[in-house]
C-alpha positions in Angstrom: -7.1 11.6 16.6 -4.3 10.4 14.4 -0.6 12.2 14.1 1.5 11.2 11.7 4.9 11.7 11.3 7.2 11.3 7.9 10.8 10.9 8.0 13.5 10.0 6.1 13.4 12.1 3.0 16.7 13.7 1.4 18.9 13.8 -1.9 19.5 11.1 -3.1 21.6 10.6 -7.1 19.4 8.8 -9.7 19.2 5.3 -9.5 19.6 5.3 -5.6 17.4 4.3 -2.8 15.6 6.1 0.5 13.4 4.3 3.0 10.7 6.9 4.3 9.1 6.2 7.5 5.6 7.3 8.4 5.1 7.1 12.5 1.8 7.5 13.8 1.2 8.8 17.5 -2.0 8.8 19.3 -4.0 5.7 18.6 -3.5 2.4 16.7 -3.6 2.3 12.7 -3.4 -1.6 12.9 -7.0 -1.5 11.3 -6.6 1.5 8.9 -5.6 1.4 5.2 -2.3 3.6 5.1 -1.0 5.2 2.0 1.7 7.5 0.5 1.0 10.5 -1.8 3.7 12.8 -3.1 3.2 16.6 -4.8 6.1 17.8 -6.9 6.2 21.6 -7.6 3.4 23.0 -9.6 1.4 19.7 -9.6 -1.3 18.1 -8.1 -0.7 15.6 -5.1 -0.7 12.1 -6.5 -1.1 8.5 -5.2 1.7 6.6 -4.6 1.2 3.7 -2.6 -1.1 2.0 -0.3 -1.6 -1.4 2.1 -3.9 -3.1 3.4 -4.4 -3.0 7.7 -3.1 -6.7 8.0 -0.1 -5.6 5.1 -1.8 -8.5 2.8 -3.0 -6.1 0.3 -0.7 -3.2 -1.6 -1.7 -1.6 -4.2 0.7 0.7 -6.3 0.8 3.8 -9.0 1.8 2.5 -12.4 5.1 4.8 -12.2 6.4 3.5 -8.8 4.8 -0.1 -9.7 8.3 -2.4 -9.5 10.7 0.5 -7.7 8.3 0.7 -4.8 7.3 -1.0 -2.0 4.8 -0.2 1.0 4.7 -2.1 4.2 3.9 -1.6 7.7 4.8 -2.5 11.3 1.3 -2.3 13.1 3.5 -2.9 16.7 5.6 -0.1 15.9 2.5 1.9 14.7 4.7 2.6 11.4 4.2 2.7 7.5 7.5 2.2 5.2 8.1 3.3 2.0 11.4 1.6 0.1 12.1 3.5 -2.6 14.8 1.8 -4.9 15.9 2.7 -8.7 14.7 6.6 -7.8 14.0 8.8 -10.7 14.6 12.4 -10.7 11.1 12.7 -11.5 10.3 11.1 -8.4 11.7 13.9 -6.3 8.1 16.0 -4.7 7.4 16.5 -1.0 6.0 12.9 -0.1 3.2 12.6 2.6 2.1 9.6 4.8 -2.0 9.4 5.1 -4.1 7.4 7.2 -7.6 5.6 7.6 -8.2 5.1 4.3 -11.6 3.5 2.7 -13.3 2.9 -0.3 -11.2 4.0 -3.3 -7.5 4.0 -1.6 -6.1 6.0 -4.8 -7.9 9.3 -3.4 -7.0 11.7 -1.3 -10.5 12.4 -0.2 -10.6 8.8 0.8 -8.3 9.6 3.6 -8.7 10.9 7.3 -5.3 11.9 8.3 -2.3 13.3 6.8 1.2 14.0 7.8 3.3 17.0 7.3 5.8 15.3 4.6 9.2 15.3 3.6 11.0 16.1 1.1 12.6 13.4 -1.7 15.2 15.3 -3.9 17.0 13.1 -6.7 19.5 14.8 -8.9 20.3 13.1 -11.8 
């Protein structure tokens, strides 16, 4: 089993930046796809991001595509998410997921799940 733990979420002012951490407790994601989701209020969760186990491969949501960028630390068991040029429809409760396979844009295609945090930008 998997825990994973999302952190650094806040307000930020349009056009800043946040670095959201995804720590994972419990056994190695070195081999697991990781990705990022985020749900704003009323909607549905969404893809955000995702990478590859060895970080070679990311693969991005056309709205984040450029602002964005995913990477991971497999010997610190952690998953980044630098989040630069922020919108204020970016702001949503964003969640770290783990072990993904097949299509990496799905949430069904995912194992674990963090609790998330929250992203608020005021604009």
């Amino acid at each position: 089993q998997v825990q994973l733990v999302e952190s650094g979420g806040g307000l930020v002012q349009a056009g800043g930046s946040l670095r959201l951490s995804c720590a994972a407790s419990g056994r190695t994601i070195a081999s697991y796809v990781m990705g990022w989701f985020r749900q704003a209020p009323g909607k549905e969760r969404e893809f955000v991001a995702a990478i590859g186990w060895s970080g070679g491969q990311t693969w991005y949501a056309d709205s984040v595509k450029g602002r964005f960028t995913i990477s991971r630390d497999n010997a610190k068991n952690t998953v980044y998410l630098q989040m630069n040029s922020l919108k204020p429809e970016d702001t949503a409760v964003y969640y770290c997921a783990g072990k993904g396979s097949l299509s990496v844009t799905r949430i069904s295609s995912y194992d674990y799940w963090g609790q998330g945090t929250q992203v608020t930008v005021s604009s």
